[in-house]
Each structure stands twice: as C-alpha cells, then as structure tokens.
Amino acid sequence: MLDVRRMQVLRAVISSGSITAAARNLGYTPSAISQQLSTLEREAGVELLERVGRGVRPTPAGSLLSEHAETLSTQLAKAEAALTELKEGRTGRLAIRYFATAGASLVPLAVAALRREFPGVRLDLKLVEPDDSMPEIESGKADVAMIVLPSSTPRVKGVEYVHLLDDPYRAILPKNHRLARKRVLDLGELAEDPWVGVDGLPGACRDILLDACGAAGFAPNHVVESEDYQTAQGFVAAGLGVALIPELGLGAPHPGVAIRKVRRPDPVRSIHAAVAAHAREHPAVRRFLGAIREGAGQVSGNGRVGTKTG
C-alpha cells in the first residue's frame, strides 16, 4: 500500500524541482528525502523521478502520484477542519429528550439559541414521558434528557444531573369554590373535596402529589382522571373537583378556574437535566443547559406565583 506521507514528499520534490530544495522546504536532510523516495518507488513498483542536470523531473507515474497526493492533501485538510469543528461542538448530532410541559415552556427558546450559535449541529428532539428517558441516557442513545427528579430517586453512575428549576404545584379550584377567595390554601383544606386526577400513570409526578396529600393527612378521592393538564382544568371548571397542577403545566389558565398557592406542605417537582457521560463537555450541551436555565428564570419571573386568577 502506498504511504500518503511519502506521496507528499514526492509532491514537494516535483513542485520544487530538486531533492535539495524539497529537503530545505520540509526541514529534512537530502539523504532522508532520497530514502523516502526510494521506499515509495519500491511500494509503487515503478520509477517516479528521473534526473535532469542538477534537478529531477517526474516520470508519468510520478506525475500521477503527485496529482493524487495533492487531492489527498486537500481531503486531509478538510477532514482535520471537520474534526476540529466536531470537537468544538460546531457539528455533529445532539439527541435531546423532554417531557410535554418542559417542551412547551422551556425547550423552544433553548433550541432557538442552539440554532443561532451552533447551526451545524443536527438536533434529534423527542417528546417522552418524564420517567421514560433515562434508559436512553444510560445506553448512550440520548445525550440530554429533562426529567423530574425527586430527592429520593437513586442516581445512575456516570450520569450528570444538572438542576434546572423547581416547579411548584398550584391548587386549581372551580371559580366559585368556597376557598377561591383565599390567596394561599393549606393542602389539608381540600381533603374532603372530590379530585380531578392529572397524573394517572405511576411515576415521579404522581408520587409527588400523593406524598404531599399524605403529609397533609389524607388520600385524594379521584372522581375523574385526565393525563392532560388543560383538560384537567376544564374538568375543574365544570365543577367536577379540584386538582394540583405544576406551574409549568398551567399553560393558558382556564377562565373558569382559580389558581392558588398551597402550603403545609407546598409540593414542588424538581426538574433536572440528565446528561450522558459522553456528552458532559460538549459545548452545545452546555449552551442548551444554560439556555434552559435562562428560560426557567423568565418563566419564574413571569409566573403565576402569588397571583389571584378567577
């Protein structure tokens, strides 16, 4: 097999017109250049140069290899540039997993920031349930996943967990509910009410709700279930019950509900980014997380905390 480096030496000799000139340009001795050329001729099985006075000129085979050496040099330069861009995070693929409420409130602005600053990075965005993305992170199929992470959840070795924001739950009441006049409710005050379920499947979000109600001394009586927060607000507005919904899930509040802070306890879901080990130092990943935090700050600053709706 032909050696690419020796082909580059041949090209330098042909371009400069002599072994001595090529040695001077490349920083080698003439003897070292001659040895490289001799080895290349053995590899090629044909004479590549012929002497002309004090210089050399290429044979047809030498001209052919020199032309290919130039092409290879161009391709290698492109490969090195592409590799540099990949290492610096300007190209490649970034697989991001997110759940619905995070996608609606936080992910679009972060993706827009990545598009502006890393236009060469291809994004693989996928909507999943909060508890369903960790297997992809552990296997390396995904780079970043937004998850709900209770403090009691075991951490996976090798995965970096980056806290993004705390998302407080709010009490959602029918507009004419007896407690709608209050700005802050004790969770236990809703113990006797019928409830609209908003997280029917087992998982971190449902556990947070049930644990909070348990700490207040009761188990909620769910009379209807809805896995969609907007639909749940409609059920509440219709007077079917009350609900707890995380602030990010409120979207456009239904005109028929009142949104109130709760205490004793005040349930909160902690939203983290789980980052796969191979993606920890990826510049686009760090920028995505920074943009999510910026978006979270805007959401908190413009949120409904302390507001009185309805």
PDB file of C-alpha atoms in Angstrom:
ATOM      1  CA  MET A   1       0.000   0.000   0.000  1.00  0.00           C
ATOM      2  CA  LEU A   2       1.237   3.474  -0.871  1.00  0.00           C
ATOM      3  CA  ASP A   3       2.252   5.691   2.038  1.00  0.00           C
ATOM      4  CA  VAL A   4       0.482   9.056   1.986  1.00  0.00           C
ATOM      5  CA  ARG A   5       3.349  10.886   3.717  1.00  0.00           C
ATOM      6  CA  ARG A   6       5.865   9.673   1.122  1.00  0.00           C
ATOM      7  CA  MET A   7       3.488  10.776  -1.620  1.00  0.00           C
ATOM      8  CA  GLN A   8       3.533  14.250  -0.053  1.00  0.00           C
ATOM      9  CA  VAL A   9       7.350  14.182  -0.143  1.00  0.00           C
ATOM     10  CA  LEU A  10       7.237  13.262  -3.834  1.00  0.00           C
ATOM     11  CA  ARG A  11       4.875  16.157  -4.500  1.00  0.00           C
ATOM     12  CA  ALA A  12       7.226  18.559  -2.660  1.00  0.00           C
ATOM     13  CA  VAL A  13      10.207  17.363  -4.727  1.00  0.00           C
ATOM     14  CA  ILE A  14       8.335  17.758  -8.014  1.00  0.00           C
ATOM     15  CA  SER A  15       6.992  21.181  -7.000  1.00  0.00           C
ATOM     16  CA  SER A  16      10.451  22.498  -6.004  1.00  0.00           C
ATOM     17  CA  GLY A  17      12.332  20.825  -8.865  1.00  0.00           C
ATOM     18  CA  SER A  18      15.058  19.187  -6.742  1.00  0.00           C
ATOM     19  CA  ILE A  19      15.628  16.976  -3.751  1.00  0.00           C
ATOM     20  CA  THR A  20      17.821  19.597  -2.114  1.00  0.00           C
ATOM     21  CA  ALA A  21      15.149  22.322  -2.381  1.00  0.00           C
ATOM     22  CA  ALA A  22      12.455  19.980  -1.131  1.00  0.00           C
ATOM     23  CA  ALA A  23      14.616  18.976   1.850  1.00  0.00           C
ATOM     24  CA  ARG A  24      15.165  22.618   2.725  1.00  0.00           C
ATOM     25  CA  ASN A  25      11.427  23.387   2.475  1.00  0.00           C
ATOM     26  CA  LEU A  26      10.394  20.364   4.520  1.00  0.00           C
ATOM     27  CA  GLY A  27      13.121  20.647   7.144  1.00  0.00           C
ATOM     28  CA  TYR A  28      14.764  17.287   6.329  1.00  0.00           C
ATOM     29  CA  THR A  29      18.184  16.300   5.050  1.00  0.00           C
ATOM     30  CA  PRO A  30      18.537  15.453   1.328  1.00  0.00           C
ATOM     31  CA  SER A  31      19.515  11.935   2.385  1.00  0.00           C
ATOM     32  CA  ALA A  32      16.240  11.476   4.308  1.00  0.00           C
ATOM     33  CA  ILE A  33      14.249  12.705   1.314  1.00  0.00           C
ATOM     34  CA  SER A  34      16.067  10.305  -1.003  1.00  0.00           C
ATOM     35  CA  GLN A  35      15.342   7.398   1.331  1.00  0.00           C
ATOM     36  CA  GLN A  36      11.636   8.284   1.400  1.00  0.00           C
ATOM     37  CA  LEU A  37      11.524   8.422  -2.384  1.00  0.00           C
ATOM     38  CA  SER A  38      13.351   5.112  -2.762  1.00  0.00           C
ATOM     39  CA  THR A  39      10.881   3.427  -0.438  1.00  0.00           C
ATOM     40  CA  LEU A  40       7.930   4.952  -2.327  1.00  0.00           C
ATOM     41  CA  GLU A  41       9.301   3.670  -5.642  1.00  0.00           C
ATOM     42  CA  ARG A  42       9.538   0.174  -4.161  1.00  0.00           C
ATOM     43  CA  GLU A  43       5.946   0.440  -2.967  1.00  0.00           C
ATOM     44  CA  ALA A  44       4.793   1.689  -6.374  1.00  0.00           C
ATOM     45  CA  GLY A  45       6.915  -0.791  -8.319  1.00  0.00           C
ATOM     46  CA  VAL A  46       7.852   1.841 -10.876  1.00  0.00           C
ATOM     47  CA  GLU A  47      10.332   4.682 -11.284  1.00  0.00           C
ATOM     48  CA  LEU A  48       8.859   8.034 -10.207  1.00  0.00           C
ATOM     49  CA  LEU A  49      11.663  10.545 -10.912  1.00  0.00           C
ATOM     50  CA  GLU A  50      14.448  10.938 -13.421  1.00  0.00           C
ATOM     51  CA  ARG A  51      17.447  13.180 -13.112  1.00  0.00           C
ATOM     52  CA  VAL A  52      17.802  16.221 -15.346  1.00  0.00           C
ATOM     53  CA  GLY A  53      21.086  18.068 -14.789  1.00  0.00           C
ATOM     54  CA  ARG A  54      21.164  19.023 -11.098  1.00  0.00           C
ATOM     55  CA  GLY A  55      17.454  18.596 -10.691  1.00  0.00           C
ATOM     56  CA  VAL A  56      14.758  15.974 -11.225  1.00  0.00           C
ATOM     57  CA  ARG A  57      11.574  15.675 -13.202  1.00  0.00           C
ATOM     58  CA  PRO A  58       8.659  13.285 -12.734  1.00  0.00           C
ATOM     59  CA  THR A  59       8.013  10.249 -14.822  1.00  0.00           C
ATOM     60  CA  PRO A  60       4.387   9.729 -15.935  1.00  0.00           C
ATOM     61  CA  ALA A  61       3.898   7.576 -12.814  1.00  0.00           C
ATOM     62  CA  GLY A  62       5.469  10.288 -10.655  1.00  0.00           C
ATOM     63  CA  SER A  63       3.140  12.949 -12.104  1.00  0.00           C
ATOM     64  CA  LEU A  64       0.160  10.697 -11.480  1.00  0.00           C
ATOM     65  CA  LEU A  65       1.051  10.114  -7.834  1.00  0.00           C
ATOM     66  CA  SER A  66       1.821  13.798  -7.310  1.00  0.00           C
ATOM     67  CA  GLU A  67      -1.638  14.751  -8.568  1.00  0.00           C
ATOM     68  CA  HIS A  68      -3.252  12.237  -6.228  1.00  0.00           C
ATOM     69  CA  ALA A  69      -1.069  13.485  -3.377  1.00  0.00           C
ATOM     70  CA  GLU A  70      -2.456  16.981  -3.932  1.00  0.00           C
ATOM     71  CA  THR A  71      -6.022  15.616  -3.851  1.00  0.00           C
ATOM     72  CA  LEU A  72      -5.269  13.671  -0.671  1.00  0.00           C
ATOM     73  CA  SER A  73      -3.742  16.744   0.931  1.00  0.00           C
ATOM     74  CA  THR A  74      -6.904  18.728   0.240  1.00  0.00           C
ATOM     75  CA  GLN A  75      -9.112  15.971   1.634  1.00  0.00           C
ATOM     76  CA  LEU A  76      -6.959  15.586   4.746  1.00  0.00           C
ATOM     77  CA  ALA A  77      -7.163  19.312   5.382  1.00  0.00           C
ATOM     78  CA  LYS A  78     -10.959  19.107   5.098  1.00  0.00           C
ATOM     79  CA  ALA A  79     -11.015  16.113   7.455  1.00  0.00           C
ATOM     80  CA  GLU A  80      -8.906  17.944  10.029  1.00  0.00           C
ATOM     81  CA  ALA A  81     -11.152  21.002   9.813  1.00  0.00           C
ATOM     82  CA  ALA A  82     -14.273  18.839  10.178  1.00  0.00           C
ATOM     83  CA  LEU A  83     -12.755  17.035  13.156  1.00  0.00           C
ATOM     84  CA  THR A  84     -11.906  20.351  14.798  1.00  0.00           C
ATOM     85  CA  GLU A  85     -15.472  21.584  14.324  1.00  0.00           C
ATOM     86  CA  LEU A  86     -16.812  18.344  15.778  1.00  0.00           C
ATOM     87  CA  LYS A  87     -14.531  18.550  18.843  1.00  0.00           C
ATOM     88  CA  GLU A  88     -15.517  22.178  19.371  1.00  0.00           C
ATOM     89  CA  GLY A  89     -19.205  21.245  19.203  1.00  0.00           C
ATOM     90  CA  ARG A  90     -19.974  23.108  15.991  1.00  0.00           C
ATOM     91  CA  THR A  91     -21.096  19.977  14.115  1.00  0.00           C
ATOM     92  CA  GLY A  92     -22.469  16.553  14.938  1.00  0.00           C
ATOM     93  CA  ARG A  93     -25.749  15.314  16.378  1.00  0.00           C
ATOM     94  CA  LEU A  94     -27.357  16.131  19.700  1.00  0.00           C
ATOM     95  CA  ALA A  95     -30.171  13.892  20.964  1.00  0.00           C
ATOM     96  CA  ILE A  96     -32.458  15.651  23.446  1.00  0.00           C
ATOM     97  CA  ARG A  97     -35.413  14.094  25.265  1.00  0.00           C
ATOM     98  CA  TYR A  98     -38.005  16.228  27.023  1.00  0.00           C
ATOM     99  CA  PHE A  99     -41.487  15.946  28.524  1.00  0.00           C
ATOM    100  CA  ALA A 100     -44.537  17.910  27.462  1.00  0.00           C
ATOM    101  CA  THR A 101     -44.669  20.806  29.922  1.00  0.00           C
ATOM    102  CA  ALA A 102     -40.927  21.404  29.678  1.00  0.00           C
ATOM    103  CA  GLY A 103     -41.210  21.274  25.905  1.00  0.00           C
ATOM    104  CA  ALA A 104     -43.931  23.887  25.797  1.00  0.00           C
ATOM    105  CA  SER A 105     -42.305  26.307  28.246  1.00  0.00           C
ATOM    106  CA  LEU A 106     -38.532  25.875  28.085  1.00  0.00           C
ATOM    107  CA  VAL A 107     -37.240  23.804  25.185  1.00  0.00           C
ATOM    108  CA  PRO A 108     -38.250  26.050  22.234  1.00  0.00           C
ATOM    109  CA  LEU A 109     -36.159  29.019  23.429  1.00  0.00           C
ATOM    110  CA  ALA A 110     -33.185  26.766  24.164  1.00  0.00           C
ATOM    111  CA  VAL A 111     -33.403  25.149  20.724  1.00  0.00           C
ATOM    112  CA  ALA A 112     -33.561  28.588  19.121  1.00  0.00           C
ATOM    113  CA  ALA A 113     -30.370  29.553  20.971  1.00  0.00           C
ATOM    114  CA  LEU A 114     -28.628  26.404  19.698  1.00  0.00           C
ATOM    115  CA  ARG A 115     -29.730  27.107  16.134  1.00  0.00           C
ATOM    116  CA  ARG A 116     -28.201  30.563  16.319  1.00  0.00           C
ATOM    117  CA  GLU A 117     -24.909  29.585  17.957  1.00  0.00           C
ATOM    118  CA  PHE A 118     -24.389  26.019  16.672  1.00  0.00           C
ATOM    119  CA  PRO A 119     -26.083  25.934  13.251  1.00  0.00           C
ATOM    120  CA  GLY A 120     -24.027  22.905  12.182  1.00  0.00           C
ATOM    121  CA  VAL A 121     -25.319  20.691  14.996  1.00  0.00           C
ATOM    122  CA  ARG A 122     -28.200  18.406  13.998  1.00  0.00           C
ATOM    123  CA  LEU A 123     -30.837  18.131  16.719  1.00  0.00           C
ATOM    124  CA  ASP A 124     -32.747  14.942  17.465  1.00  0.00           C
ATOM    125  CA  LEU A 125     -35.682  16.102  19.601  1.00  0.00           C
ATOM    126  CA  LYS A 126     -38.148  13.608  21.052  1.00  0.00           C
ATOM    127  CA  LEU A 127     -41.116  14.062  23.383  1.00  0.00           C
ATOM    128  CA  VAL A 128     -41.269  11.356  26.074  1.00  0.00           C
ATOM    129  CA  GLU A 129     -42.807  10.853  29.491  1.00  0.00           C
ATOM    130  CA  PRO A 130     -40.659  12.246  32.362  1.00  0.00           C
ATOM    131  CA  ASP A 131     -39.806   8.739  33.586  1.00  0.00           C
ATOM    132  CA  ASP A 132     -39.123   7.135  30.190  1.00  0.00           C
ATOM    133  CA  SER A 133     -35.939   8.865  29.027  1.00  0.00           C
ATOM    134  CA  MET A 134     -33.330   7.521  31.457  1.00  0.00           C
ATOM    135  CA  PRO A 135     -32.790   4.193  29.635  1.00  0.00           C
ATOM    136  CA  GLU A 136     -31.740   6.147  26.542  1.00  0.00           C
ATOM    137  CA  ILE A 137     -29.323   8.240  28.613  1.00  0.00           C
ATOM    138  CA  GLU A 138     -27.823   5.169  30.271  1.00  0.00           C
ATOM    139  CA  SER A 139     -27.363   3.406  26.920  1.00  0.00           C
ATOM    140  CA  GLY A 140     -25.865   6.474  25.251  1.00  0.00           C
ATOM    141  CA  LYS A 141     -28.676   6.749  22.672  1.00  0.00           C
ATOM    142  CA  ALA A 142     -29.576  10.209  24.017  1.00  0.00           C
ATOM    143  CA  ASP A 143     -27.287  12.995  25.168  1.00  0.00           C
ATOM    144  CA  VAL A 144     -29.607  15.070  27.375  1.00  0.00           C
ATOM    145  CA  ALA A 145     -32.964  14.334  28.974  1.00  0.00           C
ATOM    146  CA  MET A 146     -35.161  16.637  31.004  1.00  0.00           C
ATOM    147  CA  ILE A 147     -36.539  14.684  33.942  1.00  0.00           C
ATOM    148  CA  VAL A 148     -38.449  15.110  37.182  1.00  0.00           C
ATOM    149  CA  LEU A 149     -36.044  14.030  39.919  1.00  0.00           C
ATOM    150  CA  PRO A 150     -37.314  13.605  43.492  1.00  0.00           C
ATOM    151  CA  SER A 151     -34.564  13.719  46.091  1.00  0.00           C
ATOM    152  CA  SER A 152     -35.171  10.057  46.949  1.00  0.00           C
ATOM    153  CA  THR A 153     -34.508   8.814  43.408  1.00  0.00           C
ATOM    154  CA  PRO A 154     -31.273   6.783  43.101  1.00  0.00           C
ATOM    155  CA  ARG A 155     -28.661   8.387  40.844  1.00  0.00           C
ATOM    156  CA  VAL A 156     -27.222   6.432  37.928  1.00  0.00           C
ATOM    157  CA  LYS A 157     -23.436   6.171  37.974  1.00  0.00           C
ATOM    158  CA  GLY A 158     -21.768   8.163  35.220  1.00  0.00           C
ATOM    159  CA  VAL A 159     -24.792  10.387  34.540  1.00  0.00           C
ATOM    160  CA  GLU A 160     -24.512  14.075  35.405  1.00  0.00           C
ATOM    161  CA  TYR A 161     -27.630  15.605  36.979  1.00  0.00           C
ATOM    162  CA  VAL A 162     -27.995  19.339  36.441  1.00  0.00           C
ATOM    163  CA  HIS A 163     -30.675  21.162  38.428  1.00  0.00           C
ATOM    164  CA  LEU A 164     -32.681  23.441  36.152  1.00  0.00           C
ATOM    165  CA  LEU A 165     -35.599  24.714  38.230  1.00  0.00           C
ATOM    166  CA  ASP A 166     -38.155  23.893  40.912  1.00  0.00           C
ATOM    167  CA  ASP A 167     -41.702  23.779  39.600  1.00  0.00           C
ATOM    168  CA  PRO A 168     -44.262  24.357  42.392  1.00  0.00           C
ATOM    169  CA  TYR A 169     -47.699  22.772  42.317  1.00  0.00           C
ATOM    170  CA  ARG A 170     -50.756  25.013  42.448  1.00  0.00           C
ATOM    171  CA  ALA A 171     -54.269  24.263  43.633  1.00  0.00           C
ATOM    172  CA  ILE A 172     -56.801  24.518  40.806  1.00  0.00           C
ATOM    173  CA  LEU A 173     -60.304  25.270  42.056  1.00  0.00           C
ATOM    174  CA  PRO A 174     -63.641  25.922  40.384  1.00  0.00           C
ATOM    175  CA  LYS A 175     -64.121  29.646  40.175  1.00  0.00           C
ATOM    176  CA  ASN A 176     -66.988  29.568  42.673  1.00  0.00           C
ATOM    177  CA  HIS A 177     -65.259  27.217  45.128  1.00  0.00           C
ATOM    178  CA  ARG A 178     -65.651  28.061  48.798  1.00  0.00           C
ATOM    179  CA  LEU A 179     -61.867  28.608  49.149  1.00  0.00           C
ATOM    180  CA  ALA A 180     -61.381  30.643  45.974  1.00  0.00           C
ATOM    181  CA  ARG A 181     -61.370  33.884  47.982  1.00  0.00           C
ATOM    182  CA  LYS A 182     -58.164  32.849  49.781  1.00  0.00           C
ATOM    183  CA  ARG A 183     -54.746  33.621  48.308  1.00  0.00           C
ATOM    184  CA  VAL A 184     -52.980  30.675  49.966  1.00  0.00           C
ATOM    185  CA  LEU A 185     -54.545  27.346  50.966  1.00  0.00           C
ATOM    186  CA  ASP A 186     -53.499  24.693  53.423  1.00  0.00           C
ATOM    187  CA  LEU A 187     -53.482  21.490  51.377  1.00  0.00           C
ATOM    188  CA  GLY A 188     -55.466  19.742  54.092  1.00  0.00           C
ATOM    189  CA  GLU A 189     -58.393  22.103  53.433  1.00  0.00           C
ATOM    190  CA  LEU A 190     -59.053  20.146  50.228  1.00  0.00           C
ATOM    191  CA  ALA A 191     -59.183  16.750  51.920  1.00  0.00           C
ATOM    192  CA  GLU A 192     -62.975  16.366  51.618  1.00  0.00           C
ATOM    193  CA  ASP A 193     -63.227  17.609  48.030  1.00  0.00           C
ATOM    194  CA  PRO A 194     -63.573  15.357  45.008  1.00  0.00           C
ATOM    195  CA  TRP A 195     -60.363  15.434  42.937  1.00  0.00           C
ATOM    196  CA  VAL A 196     -59.504  15.516  39.268  1.00  0.00           C
ATOM    197  CA  GLY A 197     -56.519  13.254  38.668  1.00  0.00           C
ATOM    198  CA  VAL A 198     -53.835  14.717  36.429  1.00  0.00           C
ATOM    199  CA  ASP A 199     -51.115  12.046  36.538  1.00  0.00           C
ATOM    200  CA  GLY A 200     -52.879   8.747  36.112  1.00  0.00           C
ATOM    201  CA  LEU A 201     -49.770   6.663  35.409  1.00  0.00           C
ATOM    202  CA  PRO A 202     -47.340   5.728  38.180  1.00  0.00           C
ATOM    203  CA  GLY A 203     -44.284   7.925  38.221  1.00  0.00           C
ATOM    204  CA  ALA A 204     -42.452  10.776  39.882  1.00  0.00           C
ATOM    205  CA  CYS A 205     -45.148  13.406  39.290  1.00  0.00           C
ATOM    206  CA  ARG A 206     -47.951  11.278  40.718  1.00  0.00           C
ATOM    207  CA  ASP A 207     -45.761  10.295  43.663  1.00  0.00           C
ATOM    208  CA  ILE A 208     -45.139  13.964  44.476  1.00  0.00           C
ATOM    209  CA  LEU A 209     -48.872  14.669  44.525  1.00  0.00           C
ATOM    210  CA  LEU A 210     -49.792  11.612  46.613  1.00  0.00           C
ATOM    211  CA  ASP A 211     -46.918  12.176  49.048  1.00  0.00           C
ATOM    212  CA  ALA A 212     -47.987  15.785  49.578  1.00  0.00           C
ATOM    213  CA  CYS A 213     -51.586  14.796  50.259  1.00  0.00           C
ATOM    214  CA  GLY A 214     -50.359  12.032  52.567  1.00  0.00           C
ATOM    215  CA  ALA A 215     -48.270  14.541  54.501  1.00  0.00           C
ATOM    216  CA  ALA A 216     -51.423  16.686  54.866  1.00  0.00           C
ATOM    217  CA  GLY A 217     -53.243  13.699  56.343  1.00  0.00           C
ATOM    218  CA  PHE A 218     -55.462  12.455  53.525  1.00  0.00           C
ATOM    219  CA  ALA A 219     -55.614  10.473  50.290  1.00  0.00           C
ATOM    220  CA  PRO A 220     -57.278  12.345  47.406  1.00  0.00           C
ATOM    221  CA  ASN A 221     -60.604  10.961  46.175  1.00  0.00           C
ATOM    222  CA  HIS A 222     -60.147  10.989  42.405  1.00  0.00           C
ATOM    223  CA  VAL A 223     -63.545  11.039  40.703  1.00  0.00           C
ATOM    224  CA  VAL A 224     -62.183  11.590  37.191  1.00  0.00           C
ATOM    225  CA  GLU A 225     -58.755  11.145  35.599  1.00  0.00           C
ATOM    226  CA  SER A 226     -57.036  13.254  32.965  1.00  0.00           C
ATOM    227  CA  GLU A 227     -53.452  12.928  31.792  1.00  0.00           C
ATOM    228  CA  ASP A 228     -53.673  16.308  30.073  1.00  0.00           C
ATOM    229  CA  TYR A 229     -53.342  19.403  32.251  1.00  0.00           C
ATOM    230  CA  GLN A 230     -55.527  21.624  30.040  1.00  0.00           C
ATOM    231  CA  THR A 231     -58.305  19.031  30.007  1.00  0.00           C
ATOM    232  CA  ALA A 232     -57.997  18.708  33.780  1.00  0.00           C
ATOM    233  CA  GLN A 233     -58.575  22.441  34.100  1.00  0.00           C
ATOM    234  CA  GLY A 234     -61.755  22.006  32.055  1.00  0.00           C
ATOM    235  CA  PHE A 235     -62.981  19.301  34.416  1.00  0.00           C
ATOM    236  CA  VAL A 236     -62.256  21.559  37.382  1.00  0.00           C
ATOM    237  CA  ALA A 237     -64.042  24.495  35.735  1.00  0.00           C
ATOM    238  CA  ALA A 238     -67.067  22.254  35.225  1.00  0.00           C
ATOM    239  CA  GLY A 239     -67.195  21.695  38.986  1.00  0.00           C
ATOM    240  CA  LEU A 240     -66.149  18.031  38.953  1.00  0.00           C
ATOM    241  CA  GLY A 241     -63.423  18.505  41.527  1.00  0.00           C
ATOM    242  CA  VAL A 242     -60.186  20.216  42.461  1.00  0.00           C
ATOM    243  CA  ALA A 243     -56.662  19.455  41.253  1.00  0.00           C
ATOM    244  CA  LEU A 244     -52.976  20.074  41.850  1.00  0.00           C
ATOM    245  CA  ILE A 245     -51.069  21.047  38.707  1.00  0.00           C
ATOM    246  CA  PRO A 246     -47.411  22.095  38.430  1.00  0.00           C
ATOM    247  CA  GLU A 247     -46.998  25.709  37.418  1.00  0.00           C
ATOM    248  CA  LEU A 248     -45.300  24.850  34.116  1.00  0.00           C
ATOM    249  CA  GLY A 249     -48.346  22.774  33.222  1.00  0.00           C
ATOM    250  CA  LEU A 250     -50.864  25.568  33.609  1.00  0.00           C
ATOM    251  CA  GLY A 251     -50.376  26.980  30.128  1.00  0.00           C
ATOM    252  CA  ALA A 252     -53.234  29.352  29.402  1.00  0.00           C
ATOM    253  CA  PRO A 253     -55.367  29.205  32.585  1.00  0.00           C
ATOM    254  CA  HIS A 254     -58.991  28.238  32.024  1.00  0.00           C
ATOM    255  CA  PRO A 255     -61.280  31.227  32.679  1.00  0.00           C
ATOM    256  CA  GLY A 256     -63.437  29.067  34.914  1.00  0.00           C
ATOM    257  CA  VAL A 257     -60.772  28.197  37.478  1.00  0.00           C
ATOM    258  CA  ALA A 258     -58.970  29.870  40.342  1.00  0.00           C
ATOM    259  CA  ILE A 259     -55.242  29.190  40.790  1.00  0.00           C
ATOM    260  CA  ARG A 260     -53.948  29.317  44.344  1.00  0.00           C
ATOM    261  CA  LYS A 261     -50.685  28.646  46.170  1.00  0.00           C
ATOM    262  CA  VAL A 262     -50.712  25.773  48.648  1.00  0.00           C
ATOM    263  CA  ARG A 263     -48.781  25.137  51.847  1.00  0.00           C
ATOM    264  CA  ARG A 264     -48.407  22.600  54.645  1.00  0.00           C
ATOM    265  CA  PRO A 265     -46.903  21.099  52.561  1.00  0.00           C
ATOM    266  CA  ASP A 266     -46.061  23.011  49.398  1.00  0.00           C
ATOM    267  CA  PRO A 267     -45.364  20.293  46.782  1.00  0.00           C
ATOM    268  CA  VAL A 268     -42.657  21.018  44.240  1.00  0.00           C
ATOM    269  CA  ARG A 269     -41.262  18.930  41.430  1.00  0.00           C
ATOM    270  CA  SER A 270     -37.531  19.350  40.867  1.00  0.00           C
ATOM    271  CA  ILE A 271     -36.663  19.421  37.177  1.00  0.00           C
ATOM    272  CA  HIS A 272     -33.176  18.302  36.204  1.00  0.00           C
ATOM    273  CA  ALA A 273     -31.267  17.585  33.052  1.00  0.00           C
ATOM    274  CA  ALA A 274     -29.705  14.140  32.939  1.00  0.00           C
ATOM    275  CA  VAL A 275     -26.558  14.325  30.816  1.00  0.00           C
ATOM    276  CA  ALA A 276     -24.920  11.192  29.427  1.00  0.00           C
ATOM    277  CA  ALA A 277     -21.271  10.691  30.346  1.00  0.00           C
ATOM    278  CA  HIS A 278     -20.052  11.087  26.758  1.00  0.00           C
ATOM    279  CA  ALA A 279     -21.806  14.455  26.363  1.00  0.00           C
ATOM    280  CA  ARG A 280     -20.753  16.224  29.566  1.00  0.00           C
ATOM    281  CA  GLU A 281     -18.224  18.566  27.984  1.00  0.00           C
ATOM    282  CA  HIS A 282     -19.956  19.043  24.646  1.00  0.00           C
ATOM    283  CA  PRO A 283     -20.172  22.830  24.082  1.00  0.00           C
ATOM    284  CA  ALA A 284     -23.646  22.594  22.530  1.00  0.00           C
ATOM    285  CA  VAL A 285     -24.886  20.637  25.557  1.00  0.00           C
ATOM    286  CA  ARG A 286     -23.553  23.262  27.965  1.00  0.00           C
ATOM    287  CA  ARG A 287     -25.185  26.008  25.877  1.00  0.00           C
ATOM    288  CA  PHE A 288     -28.501  24.133  25.807  1.00  0.00           C
ATOM    289  CA  LEU A 289     -28.496  23.790  29.591  1.00  0.00           C
ATOM    290  CA  GLY A 290     -27.598  27.453  30.001  1.00  0.00           C
ATOM    291  CA  ALA A 291     -30.457  28.464  27.714  1.00  0.00           C
ATOM    292  CA  ILE A 292     -32.874  26.248  29.664  1.00  0.00           C
ATOM    293  CA  ARG A 293     -31.824  27.974  32.883  1.00  0.00           C
ATOM    294  CA  GLU A 294     -32.308  31.380  31.259  1.00  0.00           C
ATOM    295  CA  GLY A 295     -35.775  30.327  30.122  1.00  0.00           C
ATOM    296  CA  ALA A 296     -36.571  28.995  33.585  1.00  0.00           C
ATOM    297  CA  GLY A 297     -35.645  32.355  35.067  1.00  0.00           C
ATOM    298  CA  GLN A 298     -38.009  34.080  32.670  1.00  0.00           C
ATOM    299  CA  VAL A 299     -40.811  31.639  33.484  1.00  0.00           C
ATOM    300  CA  SER A 300     -40.289  32.165  37.218  1.00  0.00           C
ATOM    301  CA  GLY A 301     -40.151  35.922  36.779  1.00  0.00           C
ATOM    302  CA  ASN A 302     -43.364  35.960  34.771  1.00  0.00           C
ATOM    303  CA  GLY A 303     -45.095  33.130  36.589  1.00  0.00           C
ATOM    304  CA  ARG A 304     -48.331  32.998  38.483  1.00  0.00           C
ATOM    305  CA  VAL A 305     -46.798  32.787  41.935  1.00  0.00           C
ATOM    306  CA  GLY A 306     -48.865  34.914  44.256  1.00  0.00           C
ATOM    307  CA  THR A 307     -51.402  35.778  41.565  1.00  0.00           C
ATOM    308  CA  LYS A 308     -55.139  35.572  42.036  1.00  0.00           C
ATOM    309  CA  THR A 309     -56.877  34.221  38.936  1.00  0.00           C
ATOM    310  CA  GLY A 310     -60.625  33.939  38.685  1.00  0.00           C
TER     311      GLY A 310
END
